XYZ file of C-alpha atoms in Angstrom:
233
model
C 87.088 -87.951 -5.554
C 83.488 -86.795 -5.234
C 82.248 -85.518 -1.898
C 79.286 -87.290 -0.290
C 75.872 -85.748 -0.767
C 74.729 -83.832 2.292
C 71.348 -82.396 3.118
C 70.939 -78.693 2.497
C 70.000 -78.165 6.096
C 72.326 -80.544 7.867
C 76.065 -80.370 8.301
C 77.301 -83.953 8.528
C 74.021 -85.585 9.409
C 74.559 -84.712 13.044
C 71.220 -83.077 13.683
C 71.980 -79.429 12.893
C 68.852 -79.319 10.808
C 66.036 -76.872 10.343
C 64.636 -77.664 13.759
C 67.968 -76.600 15.233
C 67.779 -73.310 13.379
C 64.333 -72.269 14.547
C 65.411 -71.169 18.063
C 67.869 -68.803 16.379
C 64.977 -67.114 14.605
C 63.195 -66.821 17.934
C 66.237 -65.106 19.432
C 66.050 -62.595 16.606
C 62.968 -61.157 18.290
C 65.054 -60.013 21.230
C 66.507 -56.790 19.842
C 65.309 -55.264 16.576
C 66.471 -51.701 16.092
C 65.924 -48.880 13.637
C 67.997 -45.756 13.034
C 67.919 -43.074 10.329
C 70.419 -42.805 7.495
C 73.814 -41.483 8.450
C 73.837 -42.750 12.022
C 77.106 -44.587 12.585
C 79.966 -44.940 15.026
C 80.387 -41.732 17.039
C 82.505 -40.588 19.936
C 80.972 -40.568 23.407
C 80.161 -36.851 23.495
C 78.445 -36.886 20.118
C 76.576 -40.085 20.871
C 75.306 -38.631 24.142
C 73.819 -35.701 22.219
C 71.892 -37.909 19.789
C 68.208 -37.930 20.805
C 67.563 -41.657 20.856
C 64.017 -42.788 21.569
C 63.571 -46.266 22.969
C 60.352 -48.266 23.098
C 59.296 -51.874 23.321
C 56.423 -53.717 21.675
C 54.165 -56.134 23.519
C 56.043 -59.061 21.936
C 59.349 -57.928 23.472
C 60.867 -56.280 20.394
C 62.931 -53.295 21.529
C 63.412 -50.364 19.160
C 65.939 -47.534 19.103
C 64.811 -44.572 17.003
C 66.483 -41.314 15.999
C 64.231 -38.880 14.136
C 65.789 -36.794 11.349
C 62.861 -35.329 9.408
C 65.163 -33.346 7.122
C 66.347 -36.572 5.466
C 64.523 -38.344 2.664
C 65.953 -41.771 3.461
C 65.967 -44.008 6.497
C 68.548 -46.599 7.520
C 66.939 -49.556 9.236
C 68.384 -52.638 10.889
C 67.457 -55.393 13.272
C 69.899 -57.270 15.459
C 69.729 -60.740 16.960
C 71.598 -61.715 20.122
C 73.181 -64.739 18.471
C 76.517 -65.431 16.819
C 79.471 -67.774 16.737
C 79.591 -67.843 20.552
C 76.353 -69.850 20.455
C 77.921 -72.587 18.354
C 79.509 -75.799 19.601
C 81.843 -78.383 18.081
C 80.077 -80.005 15.169
C 78.054 -76.959 14.116
C 80.755 -74.290 13.802
C 79.896 -71.748 11.128
C 76.155 -72.262 11.542
C 75.464 -68.685 12.712
C 76.997 -67.197 9.573
C 75.382 -69.880 7.419
C 71.974 -69.039 8.872
C 72.567 -65.338 8.182
C 72.904 -66.173 4.482
C 69.880 -68.466 4.500
C 67.699 -65.607 5.735
C 68.052 -64.081 2.254
C 66.742 -67.177 0.462
C 63.024 -66.617 0.725
C 59.910 -66.959 2.851
C 56.491 -68.525 2.432
C 55.652 -65.444 0.322
C 58.920 -64.266 -1.221
C 61.156 -66.433 -3.416
C 58.794 -69.270 -4.317
C 56.051 -69.913 -6.875
C 54.353 -72.637 -4.819
C 55.205 -72.748 -1.126
C 53.080 -75.827 -0.398
C 54.903 -77.957 -2.949
C 58.187 -76.311 -1.986
C 57.816 -77.433 1.626
C 56.772 -80.909 0.516
C 59.941 -81.174 -1.567
C 62.058 -80.153 1.421
C 60.514 -82.963 3.479
C 61.051 -85.440 0.642
C 64.659 -84.314 0.251
C 65.345 -84.873 3.926
C 63.760 -88.330 3.795
C 65.966 -89.270 0.843
C 69.021 -87.778 2.523
C 68.410 -89.874 5.634
C 68.515 -92.975 3.442
C 71.674 -91.686 1.741
C 73.309 -91.138 5.120
C 72.442 -94.712 6.074
C 74.032 -95.977 2.851
C 77.148 -93.904 3.502
C 77.410 -95.313 7.011
C 77.340 -98.769 5.470
C 80.036 -97.719 2.988
C 82.242 -96.537 5.842
C 81.648 -99.843 7.645
C 82.788 -101.729 4.550
C 85.845 -99.467 4.379
C 86.776 -100.226 8.000
C 86.499 -103.947 7.248
C 88.806 -103.548 4.272
C 86.125 -104.496 1.740
C 86.600 -101.239 -0.209
C 89.534 -98.835 -0.318
C 87.538 -95.579 -0.477
C 83.970 -95.230 0.843
C 83.348 -92.168 -1.355
C 84.723 -93.524 -4.625
C 81.832 -93.561 -7.163
C 83.077 -96.943 -8.369
C 82.141 -98.439 -4.985
C 78.622 -97.043 -4.816
C 75.842 -99.553 -4.463
C 72.869 -99.576 -6.825
C 70.743 -98.360 -3.935
C 73.015 -95.379 -3.301
C 73.057 -94.450 -6.985
C 69.256 -94.629 -7.128
C 68.904 -92.444 -4.025
C 71.299 -89.842 -5.403
C 69.333 -89.738 -8.657
C 66.066 -89.369 -6.738
C 67.503 -86.520 -4.701
C 68.747 -84.730 -7.824
C 65.287 -84.972 -9.384
C 63.849 -83.245 -6.315
C 66.510 -80.529 -6.543
C 65.639 -79.864 -10.186
C 61.923 -79.724 -9.408
C 62.519 -77.264 -6.601
C 64.652 -75.030 -8.795
C 61.642 -74.586 -11.059
C 59.685 -73.226 -8.093
C 62.318 -70.749 -6.899
C 62.267 -67.031 -7.694
C 65.936 -66.136 -7.367
C 66.853 -62.993 -5.406
C 63.226 -61.859 -5.126
C 63.824 -60.215 -1.728
C 66.518 -58.001 -3.220
C 64.324 -57.198 -6.232
C 61.365 -56.142 -4.087
C 63.603 -53.864 -2.038
C 65.322 -52.436 -5.129
C 62.000 -51.764 -6.859
C 60.955 -49.896 -3.722
C 64.066 -47.700 -3.830
C 66.014 -49.686 -1.256
C 69.807 -49.883 -1.222
C 72.529 -51.432 0.935
C 70.651 -54.662 1.707
C 73.191 -56.655 3.705
C 73.971 -58.466 6.952
C 76.914 -59.502 9.115
C 77.616 -61.961 11.906
C 79.890 -61.460 14.915
C 80.668 -63.402 18.080
C 77.419 -62.631 19.867
C 75.171 -60.763 17.447
C 73.878 -60.858 13.879
C 72.638 -57.698 12.150
C 70.488 -57.250 9.041
C 70.664 -53.780 7.485
C 68.993 -51.781 4.736
C 68.387 -48.226 3.540
C 65.157 -47.042 1.946
C 63.236 -43.900 0.996
C 61.498 -42.609 4.113
C 58.081 -43.258 2.581
C 58.966 -46.947 2.098
C 59.611 -47.741 5.745
C 56.424 -49.803 5.927
C 57.870 -52.057 3.203
C 60.869 -52.771 5.446
C 58.628 -53.660 8.380
C 56.583 -56.020 6.214
C 59.506 -57.789 4.534
C 61.580 -58.179 7.686
C 58.685 -59.454 9.792
C 57.849 -61.844 6.942
C 61.292 -63.408 6.883
C 61.444 -63.535 10.685
C 58.109 -65.314 10.956
C 57.928 -67.293 7.717
C 61.456 -68.106 6.552
C 61.401 -71.125 4.282
C 62.512 -74.042 6.440
C 65.532 -75.833 5.060
C 66.836 -73.070 2.800
């Protein structure tokens, strides 16, 4: 049995769409941090001896900095005060899902034509709304006993089949615009390693390690995906 088509930025059509994700990105501005390579979990005495500098930008971003000029690399990370504790029934898993989506591109990285890309996303959502309406009608027919399985392809209406075909055409067009894994490639070409992220109950962290003379690249790429993440990816 084939699963129903769902929008790429909606769970079950219940409104957990891109607009619901944007406040999460705003929360990411609360606590960026940066620390040099090799700084990890330490006992209390050792941690107390680490000369941590703390400063805050005008936009509220708070930084933690440890200078180690003898090293040629720098480990950098930013943390957002958001995680699974911010979820509710109906959108469980969204925090971790959003973590992964932050690697899928921005208005600059990962696309050949952002204007058309964003248009396609809007068109996809419009088609998906019509598909959801058709599926609601299929479930109504199922409750009335008119069909035995609302998701059986044999019971699809001509309208539903046409909408699914239209959506697939949009998917194929968008694939032609995507530059797969471009964020990772830009970092790798700049000498970066360890590009990763993780999500916990109340925080999400994005980490990387780069040559010390490539720190500006990290600032540019991370601010780009904080400010201009491609909606709907």
